[in-house]
CSV table of C-alpha atoms and ligand atoms in Angstrom, one decimal:
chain,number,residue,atom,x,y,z
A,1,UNK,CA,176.2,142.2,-34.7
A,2,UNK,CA,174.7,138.7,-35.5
A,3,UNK,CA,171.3,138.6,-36.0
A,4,UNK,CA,168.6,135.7,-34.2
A,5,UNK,CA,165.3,134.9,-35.5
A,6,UNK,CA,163.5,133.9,-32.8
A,7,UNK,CA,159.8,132.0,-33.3
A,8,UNK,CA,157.5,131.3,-30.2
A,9,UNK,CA,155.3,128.6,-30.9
A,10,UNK,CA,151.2,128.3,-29.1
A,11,UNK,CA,152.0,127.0,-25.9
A,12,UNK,CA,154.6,129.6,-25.6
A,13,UNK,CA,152.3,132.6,-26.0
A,14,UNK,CA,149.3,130.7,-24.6
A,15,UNK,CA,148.6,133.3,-21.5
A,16,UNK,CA,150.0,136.3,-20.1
A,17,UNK,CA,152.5,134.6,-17.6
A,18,UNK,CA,153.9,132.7,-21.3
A,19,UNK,CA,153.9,136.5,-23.1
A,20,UNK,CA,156.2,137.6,-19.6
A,21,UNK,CA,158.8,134.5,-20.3
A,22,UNK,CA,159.0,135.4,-23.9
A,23,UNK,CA,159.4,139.0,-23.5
A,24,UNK,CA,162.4,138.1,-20.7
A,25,UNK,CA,163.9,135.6,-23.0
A,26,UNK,CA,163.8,138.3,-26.2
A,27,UNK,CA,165.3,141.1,-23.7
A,28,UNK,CA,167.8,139.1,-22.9
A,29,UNK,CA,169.8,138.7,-26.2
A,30,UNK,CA,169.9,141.6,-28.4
A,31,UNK,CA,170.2,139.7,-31.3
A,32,UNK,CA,167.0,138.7,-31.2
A,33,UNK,CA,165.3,141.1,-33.1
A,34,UNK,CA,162.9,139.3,-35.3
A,35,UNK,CA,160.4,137.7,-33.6
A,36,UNK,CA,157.8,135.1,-34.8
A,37,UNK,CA,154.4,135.0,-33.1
A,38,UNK,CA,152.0,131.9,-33.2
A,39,UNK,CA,148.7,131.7,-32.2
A,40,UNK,CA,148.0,131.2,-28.3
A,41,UNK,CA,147.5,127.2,-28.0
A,42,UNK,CA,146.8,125.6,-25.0
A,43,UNK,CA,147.0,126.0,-21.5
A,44,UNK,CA,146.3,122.5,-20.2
A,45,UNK,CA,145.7,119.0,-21.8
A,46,UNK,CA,141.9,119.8,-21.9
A,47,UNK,CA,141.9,123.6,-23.7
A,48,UNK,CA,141.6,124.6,-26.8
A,49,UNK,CA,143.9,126.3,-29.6
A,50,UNK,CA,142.8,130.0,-30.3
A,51,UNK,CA,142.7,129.0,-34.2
A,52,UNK,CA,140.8,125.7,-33.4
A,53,UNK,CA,138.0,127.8,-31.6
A,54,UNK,CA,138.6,130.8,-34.8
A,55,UNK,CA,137.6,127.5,-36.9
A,56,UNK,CA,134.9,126.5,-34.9
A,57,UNK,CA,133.6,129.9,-35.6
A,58,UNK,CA,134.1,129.6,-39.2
A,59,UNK,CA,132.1,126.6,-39.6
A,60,UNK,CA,129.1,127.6,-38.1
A,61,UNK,CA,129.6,130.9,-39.7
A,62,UNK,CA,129.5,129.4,-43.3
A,63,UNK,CA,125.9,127.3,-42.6
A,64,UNK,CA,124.6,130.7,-40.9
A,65,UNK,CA,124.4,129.4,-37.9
A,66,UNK,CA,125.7,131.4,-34.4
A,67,UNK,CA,129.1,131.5,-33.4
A,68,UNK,CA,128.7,133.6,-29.8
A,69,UNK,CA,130.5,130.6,-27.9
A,70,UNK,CA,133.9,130.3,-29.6
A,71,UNK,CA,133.9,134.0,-30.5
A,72,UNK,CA,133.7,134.8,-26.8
A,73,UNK,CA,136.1,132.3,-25.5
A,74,UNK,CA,138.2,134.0,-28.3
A,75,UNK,CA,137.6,137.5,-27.0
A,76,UNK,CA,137.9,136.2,-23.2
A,77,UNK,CA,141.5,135.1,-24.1
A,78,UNK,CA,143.0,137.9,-25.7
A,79,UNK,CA,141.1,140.2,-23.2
A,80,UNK,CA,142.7,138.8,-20.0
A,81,UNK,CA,146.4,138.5,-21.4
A,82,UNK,CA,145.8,142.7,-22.2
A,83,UNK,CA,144.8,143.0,-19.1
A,84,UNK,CA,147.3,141.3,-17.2
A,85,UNK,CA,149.9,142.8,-19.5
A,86,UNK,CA,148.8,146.3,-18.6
A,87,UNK,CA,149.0,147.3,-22.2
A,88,UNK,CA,146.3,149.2,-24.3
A,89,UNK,CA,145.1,147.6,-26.8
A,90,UNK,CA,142.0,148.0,-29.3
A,91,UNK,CA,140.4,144.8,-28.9
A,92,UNK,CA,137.1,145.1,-29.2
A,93,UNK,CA,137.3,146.7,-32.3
A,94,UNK,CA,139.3,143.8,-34.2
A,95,UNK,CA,136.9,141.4,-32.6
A,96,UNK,CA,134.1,143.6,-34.1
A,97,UNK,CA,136.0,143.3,-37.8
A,98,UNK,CA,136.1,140.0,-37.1
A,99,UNK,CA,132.5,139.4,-36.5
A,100,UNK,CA,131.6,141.6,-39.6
A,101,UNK,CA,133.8,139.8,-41.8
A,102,UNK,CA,132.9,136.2,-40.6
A,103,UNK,CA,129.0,136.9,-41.5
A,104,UNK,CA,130.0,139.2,-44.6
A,105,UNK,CA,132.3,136.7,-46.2
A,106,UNK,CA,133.3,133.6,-43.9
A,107,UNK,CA,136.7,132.0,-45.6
A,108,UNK,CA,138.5,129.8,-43.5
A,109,UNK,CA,142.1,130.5,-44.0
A,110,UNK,CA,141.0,133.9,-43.2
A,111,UNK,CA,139.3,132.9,-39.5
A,112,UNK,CA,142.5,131.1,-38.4
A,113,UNK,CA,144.9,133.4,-39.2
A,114,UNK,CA,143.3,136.0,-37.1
A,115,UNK,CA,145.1,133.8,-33.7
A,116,UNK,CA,148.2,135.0,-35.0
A,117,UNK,CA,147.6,138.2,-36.2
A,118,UNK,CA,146.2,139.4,-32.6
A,119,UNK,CA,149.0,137.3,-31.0
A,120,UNK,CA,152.0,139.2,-33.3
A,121,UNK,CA,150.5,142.2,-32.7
A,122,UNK,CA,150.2,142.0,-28.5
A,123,UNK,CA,153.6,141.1,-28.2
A,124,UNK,CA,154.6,143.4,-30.3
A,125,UNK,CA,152.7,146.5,-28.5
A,126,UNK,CA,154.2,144.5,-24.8
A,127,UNK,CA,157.6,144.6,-26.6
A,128,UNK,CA,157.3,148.0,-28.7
A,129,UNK,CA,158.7,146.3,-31.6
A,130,UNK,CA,157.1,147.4,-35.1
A,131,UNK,CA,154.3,144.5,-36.2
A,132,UNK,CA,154.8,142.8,-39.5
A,133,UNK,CA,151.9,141.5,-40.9
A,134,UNK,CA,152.7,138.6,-43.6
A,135,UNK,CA,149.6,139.7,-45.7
A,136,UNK,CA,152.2,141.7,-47.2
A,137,UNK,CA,155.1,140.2,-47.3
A,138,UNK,CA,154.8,136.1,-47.0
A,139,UNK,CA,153.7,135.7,-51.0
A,140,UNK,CA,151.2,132.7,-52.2
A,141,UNK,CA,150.4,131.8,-55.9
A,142,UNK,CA,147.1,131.7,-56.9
A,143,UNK,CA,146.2,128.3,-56.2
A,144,UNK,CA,147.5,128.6,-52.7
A,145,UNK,CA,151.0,127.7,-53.3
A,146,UNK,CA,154.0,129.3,-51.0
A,147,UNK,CA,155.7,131.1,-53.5
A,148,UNK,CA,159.0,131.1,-52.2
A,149,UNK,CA,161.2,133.3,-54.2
A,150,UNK,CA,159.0,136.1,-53.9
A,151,UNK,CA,158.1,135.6,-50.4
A,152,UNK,CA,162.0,135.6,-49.8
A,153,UNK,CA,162.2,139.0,-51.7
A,154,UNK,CA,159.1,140.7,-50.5
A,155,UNK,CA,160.2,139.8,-46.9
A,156,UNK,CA,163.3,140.8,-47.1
A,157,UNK,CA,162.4,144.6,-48.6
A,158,UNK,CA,160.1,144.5,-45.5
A,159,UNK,CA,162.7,143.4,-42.8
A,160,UNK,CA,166.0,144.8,-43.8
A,161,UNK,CA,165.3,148.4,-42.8
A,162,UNK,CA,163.6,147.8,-39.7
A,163,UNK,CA,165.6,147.5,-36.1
A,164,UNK,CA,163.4,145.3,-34.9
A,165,UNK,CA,159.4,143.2,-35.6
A,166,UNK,CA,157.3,141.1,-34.5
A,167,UNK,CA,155.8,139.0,-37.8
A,168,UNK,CA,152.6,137.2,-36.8
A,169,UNK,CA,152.9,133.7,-38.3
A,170,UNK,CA,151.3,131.0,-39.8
A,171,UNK,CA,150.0,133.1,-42.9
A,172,UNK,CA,150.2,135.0,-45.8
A,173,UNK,CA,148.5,136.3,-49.0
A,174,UNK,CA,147.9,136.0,-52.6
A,175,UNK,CA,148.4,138.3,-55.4
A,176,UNK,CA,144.6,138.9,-55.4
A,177,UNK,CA,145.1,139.5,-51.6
A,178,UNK,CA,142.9,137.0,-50.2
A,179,UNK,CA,144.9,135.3,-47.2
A,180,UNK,CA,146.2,131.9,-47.2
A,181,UNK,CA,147.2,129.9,-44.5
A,182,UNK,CA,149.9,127.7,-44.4
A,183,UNK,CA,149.4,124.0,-42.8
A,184,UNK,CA,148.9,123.7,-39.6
A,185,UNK,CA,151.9,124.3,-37.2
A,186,UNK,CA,153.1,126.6,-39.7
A,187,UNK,CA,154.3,129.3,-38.1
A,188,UNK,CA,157.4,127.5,-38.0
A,189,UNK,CA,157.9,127.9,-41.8
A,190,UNK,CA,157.4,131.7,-41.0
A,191,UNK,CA,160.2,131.9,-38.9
A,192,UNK,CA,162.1,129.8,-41.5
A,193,UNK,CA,161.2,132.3,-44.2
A,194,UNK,CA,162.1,135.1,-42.2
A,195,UNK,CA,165.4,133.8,-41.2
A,196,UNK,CA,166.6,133.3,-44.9
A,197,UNK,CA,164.7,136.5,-46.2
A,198,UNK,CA,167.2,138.4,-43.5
A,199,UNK,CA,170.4,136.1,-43.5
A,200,UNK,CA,169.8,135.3,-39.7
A,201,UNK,CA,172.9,133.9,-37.9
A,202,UNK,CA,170.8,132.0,-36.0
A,203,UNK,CA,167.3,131.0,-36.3
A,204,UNK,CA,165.5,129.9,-32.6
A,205,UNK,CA,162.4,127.9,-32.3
A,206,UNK,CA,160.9,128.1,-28.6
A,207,UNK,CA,158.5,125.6,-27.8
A,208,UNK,CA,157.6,123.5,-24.8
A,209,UNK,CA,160.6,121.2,-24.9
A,210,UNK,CA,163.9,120.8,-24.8
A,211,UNK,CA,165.1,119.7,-27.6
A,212,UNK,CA,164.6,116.5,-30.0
A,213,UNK,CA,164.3,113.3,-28.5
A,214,UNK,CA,166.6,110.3,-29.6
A,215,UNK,CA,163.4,108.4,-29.4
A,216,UNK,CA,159.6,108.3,-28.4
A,217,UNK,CA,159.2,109.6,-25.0
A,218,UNK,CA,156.1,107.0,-24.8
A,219,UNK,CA,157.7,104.2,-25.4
A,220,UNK,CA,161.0,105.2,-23.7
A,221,UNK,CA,160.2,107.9,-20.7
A,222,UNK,CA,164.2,108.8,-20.2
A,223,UNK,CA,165.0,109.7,-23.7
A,224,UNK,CA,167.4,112.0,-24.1
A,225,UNK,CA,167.6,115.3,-25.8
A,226,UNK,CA,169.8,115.5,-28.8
A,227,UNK,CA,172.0,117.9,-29.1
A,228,UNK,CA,173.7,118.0,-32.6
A,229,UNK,CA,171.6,116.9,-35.6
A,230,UNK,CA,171.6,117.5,-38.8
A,231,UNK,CA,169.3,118.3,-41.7
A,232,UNK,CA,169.4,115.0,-43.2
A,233,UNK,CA,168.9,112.9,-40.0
A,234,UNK,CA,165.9,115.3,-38.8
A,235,UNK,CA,164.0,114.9,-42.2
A,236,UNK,CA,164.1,111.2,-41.8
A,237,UNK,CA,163.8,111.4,-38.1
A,238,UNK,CA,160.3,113.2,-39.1
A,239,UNK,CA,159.7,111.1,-41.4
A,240,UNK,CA,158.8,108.7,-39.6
A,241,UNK,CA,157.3,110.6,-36.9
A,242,UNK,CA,159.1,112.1,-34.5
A,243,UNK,CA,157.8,115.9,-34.4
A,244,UNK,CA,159.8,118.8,-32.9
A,245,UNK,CA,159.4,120.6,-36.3
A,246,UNK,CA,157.0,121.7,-39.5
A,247,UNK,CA,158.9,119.5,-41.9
A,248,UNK,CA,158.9,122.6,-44.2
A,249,UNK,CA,160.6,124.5,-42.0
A,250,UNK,CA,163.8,123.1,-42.6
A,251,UNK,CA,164.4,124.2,-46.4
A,252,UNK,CA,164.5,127.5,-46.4
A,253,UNK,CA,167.2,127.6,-43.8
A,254,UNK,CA,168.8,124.7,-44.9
A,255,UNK,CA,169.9,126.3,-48.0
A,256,UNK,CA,171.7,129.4,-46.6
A,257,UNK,CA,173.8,126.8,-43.8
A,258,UNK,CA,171.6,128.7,-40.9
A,259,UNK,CA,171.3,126.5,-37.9
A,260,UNK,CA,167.8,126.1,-36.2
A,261,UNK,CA,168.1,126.1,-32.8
A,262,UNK,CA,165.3,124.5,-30.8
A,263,UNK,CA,164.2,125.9,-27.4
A,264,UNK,CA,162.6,125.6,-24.7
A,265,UNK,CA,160.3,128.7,-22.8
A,266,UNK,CA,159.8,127.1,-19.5
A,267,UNK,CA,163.4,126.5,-19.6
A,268,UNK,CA,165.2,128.7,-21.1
A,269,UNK,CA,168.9,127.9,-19.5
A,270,UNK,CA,168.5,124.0,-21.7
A,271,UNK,CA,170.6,124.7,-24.6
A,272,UNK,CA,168.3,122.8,-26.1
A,273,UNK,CA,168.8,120.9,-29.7
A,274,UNK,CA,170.8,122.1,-32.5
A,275,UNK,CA,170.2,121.6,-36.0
A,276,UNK,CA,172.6,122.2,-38.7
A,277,UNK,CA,174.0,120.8,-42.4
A,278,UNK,CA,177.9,120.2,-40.9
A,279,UNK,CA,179.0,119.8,-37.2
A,280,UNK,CA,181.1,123.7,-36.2
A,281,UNK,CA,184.7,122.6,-35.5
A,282,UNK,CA,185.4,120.3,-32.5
A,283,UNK,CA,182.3,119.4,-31.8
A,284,UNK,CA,181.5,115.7,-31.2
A,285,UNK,CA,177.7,114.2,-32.0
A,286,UNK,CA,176.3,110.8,-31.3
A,287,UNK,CA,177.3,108.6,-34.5
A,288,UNK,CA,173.5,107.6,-34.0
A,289,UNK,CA,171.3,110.2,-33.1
A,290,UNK,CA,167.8,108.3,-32.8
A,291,UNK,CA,165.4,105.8,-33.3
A,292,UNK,CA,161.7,106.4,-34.5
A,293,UNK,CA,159.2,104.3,-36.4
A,294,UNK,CA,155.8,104.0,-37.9
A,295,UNK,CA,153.3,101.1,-37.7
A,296,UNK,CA,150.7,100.4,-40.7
A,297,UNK,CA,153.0,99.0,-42.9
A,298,UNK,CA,152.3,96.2,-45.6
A,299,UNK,CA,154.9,94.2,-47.8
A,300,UNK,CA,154.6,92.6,-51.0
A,301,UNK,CA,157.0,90.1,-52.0
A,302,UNK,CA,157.2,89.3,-55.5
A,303,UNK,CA,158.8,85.9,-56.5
A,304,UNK,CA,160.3,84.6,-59.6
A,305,UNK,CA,163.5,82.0,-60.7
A,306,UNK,CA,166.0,84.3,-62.5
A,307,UNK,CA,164.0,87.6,-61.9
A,308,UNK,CA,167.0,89.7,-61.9
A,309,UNK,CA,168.6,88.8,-65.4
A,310,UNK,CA,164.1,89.8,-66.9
A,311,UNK,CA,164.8,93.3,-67.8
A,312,UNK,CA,162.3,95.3,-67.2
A,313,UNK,CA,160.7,93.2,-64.4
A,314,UNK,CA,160.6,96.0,-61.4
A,315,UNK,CA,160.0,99.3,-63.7
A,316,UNK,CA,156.6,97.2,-64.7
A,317,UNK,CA,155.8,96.7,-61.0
A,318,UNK,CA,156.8,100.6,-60.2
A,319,UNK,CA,154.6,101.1,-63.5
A,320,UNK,CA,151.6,99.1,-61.7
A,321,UNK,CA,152.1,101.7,-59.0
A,322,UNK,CA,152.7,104.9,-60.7
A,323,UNK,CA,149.0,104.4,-62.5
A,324,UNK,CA,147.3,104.0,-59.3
A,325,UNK,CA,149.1,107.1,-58.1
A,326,UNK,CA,150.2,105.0,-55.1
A,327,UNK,CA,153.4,105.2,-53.4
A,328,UNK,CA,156.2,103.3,-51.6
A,329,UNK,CA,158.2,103.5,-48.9
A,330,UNK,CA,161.1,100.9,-49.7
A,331,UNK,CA,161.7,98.9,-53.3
A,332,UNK,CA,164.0,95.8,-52.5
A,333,UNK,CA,165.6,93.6,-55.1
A,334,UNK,CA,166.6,90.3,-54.5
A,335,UNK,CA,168.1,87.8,-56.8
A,336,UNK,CA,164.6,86.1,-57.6
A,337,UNK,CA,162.7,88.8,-55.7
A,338,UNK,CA,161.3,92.1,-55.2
A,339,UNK,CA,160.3,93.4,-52.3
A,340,UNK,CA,157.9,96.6,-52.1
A,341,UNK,CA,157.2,98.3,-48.6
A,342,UNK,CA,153.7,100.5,-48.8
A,343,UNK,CA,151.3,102.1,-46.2
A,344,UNK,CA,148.7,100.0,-45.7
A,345,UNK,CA,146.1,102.8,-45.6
A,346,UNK,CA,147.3,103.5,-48.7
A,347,UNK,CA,147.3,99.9,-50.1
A,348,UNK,CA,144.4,98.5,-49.1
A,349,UNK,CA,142.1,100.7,-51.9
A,350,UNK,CA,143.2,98.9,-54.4
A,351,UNK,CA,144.7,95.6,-53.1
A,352,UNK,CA,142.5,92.7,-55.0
A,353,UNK,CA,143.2,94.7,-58.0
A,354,UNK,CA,146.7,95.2,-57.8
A,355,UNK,CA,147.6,92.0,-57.2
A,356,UNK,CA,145.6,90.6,-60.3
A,357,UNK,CA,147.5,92.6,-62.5
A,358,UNK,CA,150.8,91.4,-60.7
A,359,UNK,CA,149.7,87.6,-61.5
A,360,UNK,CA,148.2,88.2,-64.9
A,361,UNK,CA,151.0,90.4,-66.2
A,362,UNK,CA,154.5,89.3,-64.3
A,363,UNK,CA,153.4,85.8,-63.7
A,364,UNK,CA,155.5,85.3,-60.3
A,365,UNK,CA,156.1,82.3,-58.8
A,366,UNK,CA,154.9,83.5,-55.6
A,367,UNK,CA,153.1,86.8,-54.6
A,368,UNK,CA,152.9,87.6,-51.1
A,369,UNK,CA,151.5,89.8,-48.4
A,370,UNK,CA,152.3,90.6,-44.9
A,371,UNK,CA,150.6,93.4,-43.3
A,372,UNK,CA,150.5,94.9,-39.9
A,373,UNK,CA,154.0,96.0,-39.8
A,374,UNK,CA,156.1,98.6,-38.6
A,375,UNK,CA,158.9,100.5,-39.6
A,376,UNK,CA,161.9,101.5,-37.5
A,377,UNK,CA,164.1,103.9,-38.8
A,378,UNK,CA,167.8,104.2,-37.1
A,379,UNK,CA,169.3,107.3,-38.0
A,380,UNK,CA,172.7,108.7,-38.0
A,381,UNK,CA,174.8,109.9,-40.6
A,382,UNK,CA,177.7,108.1,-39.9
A,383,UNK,CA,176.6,106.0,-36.9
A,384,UNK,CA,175.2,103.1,-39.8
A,385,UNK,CA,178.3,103.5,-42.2
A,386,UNK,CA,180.5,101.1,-39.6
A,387,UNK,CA,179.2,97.7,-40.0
A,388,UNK,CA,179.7,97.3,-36.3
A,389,UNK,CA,176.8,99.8,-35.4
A,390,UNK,CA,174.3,97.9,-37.6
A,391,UNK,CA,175.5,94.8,-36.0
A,392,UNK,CA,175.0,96.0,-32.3
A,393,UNK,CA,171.6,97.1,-33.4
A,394,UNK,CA,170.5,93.9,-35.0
A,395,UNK,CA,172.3,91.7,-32.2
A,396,UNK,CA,170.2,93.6,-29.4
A,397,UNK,CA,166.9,92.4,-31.7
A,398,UNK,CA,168.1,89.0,-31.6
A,399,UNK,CA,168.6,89.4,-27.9
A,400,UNK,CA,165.7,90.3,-27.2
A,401,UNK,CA,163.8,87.7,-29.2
A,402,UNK,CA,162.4,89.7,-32.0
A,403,UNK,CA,161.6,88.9,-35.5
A,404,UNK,CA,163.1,90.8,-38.4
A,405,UNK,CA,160.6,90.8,-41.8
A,406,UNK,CA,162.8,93.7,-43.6
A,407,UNK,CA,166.2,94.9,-43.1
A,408,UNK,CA,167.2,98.0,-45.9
A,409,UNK,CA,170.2,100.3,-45.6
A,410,UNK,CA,171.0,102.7,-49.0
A,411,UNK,CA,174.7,103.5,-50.0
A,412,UNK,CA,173.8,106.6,-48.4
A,413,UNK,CA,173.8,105.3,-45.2
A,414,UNK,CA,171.9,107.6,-42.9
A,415,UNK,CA,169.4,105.1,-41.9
A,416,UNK,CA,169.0,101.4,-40.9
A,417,UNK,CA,165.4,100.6,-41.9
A,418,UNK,CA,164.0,97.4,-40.2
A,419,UNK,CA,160.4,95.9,-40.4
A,420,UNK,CA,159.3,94.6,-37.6
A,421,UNK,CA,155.8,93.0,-36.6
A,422,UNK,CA,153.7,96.1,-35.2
A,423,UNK,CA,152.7,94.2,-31.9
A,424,UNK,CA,156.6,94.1,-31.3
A,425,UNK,CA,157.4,98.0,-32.7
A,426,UNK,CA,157.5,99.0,-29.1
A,427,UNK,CA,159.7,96.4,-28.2
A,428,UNK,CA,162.0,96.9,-30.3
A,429,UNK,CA,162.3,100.7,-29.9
A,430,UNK,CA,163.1,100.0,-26.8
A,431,UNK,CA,165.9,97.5,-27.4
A,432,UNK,CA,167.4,99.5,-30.0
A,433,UNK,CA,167.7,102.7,-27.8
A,434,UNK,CA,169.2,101.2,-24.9
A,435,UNK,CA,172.0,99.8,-27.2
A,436,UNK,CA,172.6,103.2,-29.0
A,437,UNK,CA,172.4,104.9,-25.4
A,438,UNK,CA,175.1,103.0,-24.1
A,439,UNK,CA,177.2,103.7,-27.2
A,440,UNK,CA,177.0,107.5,-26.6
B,1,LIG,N1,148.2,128.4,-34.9
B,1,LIG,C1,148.5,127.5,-36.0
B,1,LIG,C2,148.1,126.1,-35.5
B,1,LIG,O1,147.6,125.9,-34.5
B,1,LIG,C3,149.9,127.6,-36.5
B,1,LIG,C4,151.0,127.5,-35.5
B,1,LIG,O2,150.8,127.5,-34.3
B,1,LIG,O3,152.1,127.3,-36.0
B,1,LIG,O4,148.4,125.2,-36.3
């Protein structure tokens, strides 16, 4: 029988009424027989995350000051979805461990993963699945590095023999067994980890929608749900900031060909979106899958006659970079130019300086700067090989009246990256996904 891994993000798991749709969605499939617990997160715009308000308690427990308010809003939480889950449960006495520890020896990676552990090991009493805790079996090195061929061992020895678990997510340990979290929203590399450490079929991530969106649901409020995307297109689709998924969730499944699956609890008959390395046979996807984009974007443009017969000319510009540990996002050559494409936050430390050693060393002809751009990334993997979708997506800019500053598309072709001003980034969103919507 195939095998799902199944992970229920915060909002998911955030009360008692969440814990009954998870429990009916989990009964309903028996494949699903490793289940991934996060932390409950909130109920409503205004709430808090149960490992914000553990952190809140950590930091006043480190300057020894009193952390009665979070802790109880902790203990309320846990205590009504027992309650109204009819199951027993020793509560008080892990909140009482928790206290001791917190004044004892308050370390923070050890406060927030306590949201996940409590949460992992509810559902798995409501379920009466066995409880995994990660402490043994998702492996850190010493400096707090996932250490991920032991943690796919170690998990595995722990998985294989069991019929069925609930891991609580989100952390793990080191070899001198001090817990480590991983960043936040990771209880998504968990379930990652767990699907590759068991050769899941299938691994399903259930949050609170449906599905990646071909675009910003800000800037366009009908965006539609994706349904096929692959490994490549998501990463860049993340990239640049569209976020259904921990980016380092996809790795781990990505190498073993298992297909993620994202769900969603409050609607569990959306088939939601699917994301795999190859499309299963005879099925179609959208040649473009989406448009996203970020804004705090700077460009230097470096000018000079006969620059690209210098050898030599960009490695010393990359060189000028690589010192000042700072990175880029694009590197375009021209005939007589270069063209670098760097986060502004990230420039503007060392700007002046930069640019000194530009003029003193490469002597250009012209130096320039534009800042306050954006970046818009339009992503599919064959979508922008024909020239024909890159032109549709550049005519419906012109259209509309909006400047181009960069244009930049790789011989690998998954993405058309174009620069425009930031006060026209929504704009242009919007023009772009109208003309890949009536495509698909
Ligand atoms: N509870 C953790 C967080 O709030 C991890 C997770 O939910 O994935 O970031």
């Amino acid at each position: 029988m195939s095998i799902t891994v199944a992970k229920f993000g915060g909002t998911s798991l955030c009360d008692a009424q969440q814990f009954r749709k998870v429990r009916d969605i989990i009964l309903s499939d028996p494949s699903r027989r490793f289940i991934v617990a996060s932390a409950p997160g909130k109920r409503f715009d205004a709430d808090e995350k149960i490992t914000d308000l553990l952190l809140k308690c950590h930091a006043a427990a480190v300057v020894g000051a009193s952390f009665e308010a979070p802790f109880r809003q902790i203990r309320e939480r846990f205590h009504e979805i027992i309650r109204a889950l009819g199951i027993a449960f020793p509560l008080d006495q892990e909140m009482e461990a928790l206290r001791q520890r917190l004044k004892r020896d308050p370390q923070a990676d050890y406060a927030a993963s306590r949201g996940e552990y409590l949460s992992a090991r509810i559902l798995a009493s409501y379920l009466g699945f066995t409880f995994v805790d990660p402490e043994w079996c998702v492996c850190f090195d010493a400096s707090g590095k996932l250490d991920l061929p032991m943690t796919r061992r170690t998990m595995s020895a722990a998985l294989r023999p069991l019929e069925n678990a609930v891991i609580a997510g989100f952390y793990g340990a080191d070899m001198n067994g001090r817990i480590r979290t991983l960043s936040r929203g990771g209880s998504d590399v968990t379930g990652s980890l767990a699907a590759a450490a068991i050769q899941a079929d299938l691994y399903e991530n259930w949050t609170d929608v449906s599905g990646l969106l071909a675009t910003d649901p800000r800037i366009v409020e009908s965006a539609k749900t994706v349904q096929y995307v692959t490994y490549r297109e998501l990463r860049t689709l993340s990239y640049m900031g569209a976020s259904v998924l921990h980016t380092d969730a996809v790795m781990p499944v990505s190498d073993l060909d298992i297909p993620i699956n994202i769900r969603n609890t409050n609607r569990p008959e959306a088939p939601g979106t699917i994301i795999v390395r190859r499309l299963p046979k005879g099925e179609k996807k959208d040649p473009i899958i989406g448009v996203a984009g970020r804004k705090g974007m700077s460009v230097i443009q470096v000018e000079k006659v006969m620059v690209s017969d210098e050898s030599g000319f960009t490695a010393i510009l990359l060189d000028m970079l690589k010192t000042r540990q700072l990175p880029f996002e694009q590197c375009l050559t021209g005939i007589d130019t270069v063209t670098l494409v760097i986060r502004s936050d990230l420039l503007a430390p060392c700007k002046a300086e930069l640019f000194d050693e530009i003029r003193r060393v490469l002597s250009p002809d012209y130096l320039g700067l534009t800042e306050n751009l954006s970046m818009i990334a339009v992503v599919g993997e064959c979508g922008t090989e024909s020239s024909d979708a890159n032109a549709k997506v550049l005519a419906a800019l012109a259209r509309a009246g909006l400047p181009i500053n960069t244009i930049n598309q790789g011989a690998g072709k998954l993405n058309l990256l174009i620069g425009v001003p930031e006060e026209k980034y929504e704009e242009a969103i919007r023009a772009i996904y109208y003309t890949i919507d009536e495509e698909a």
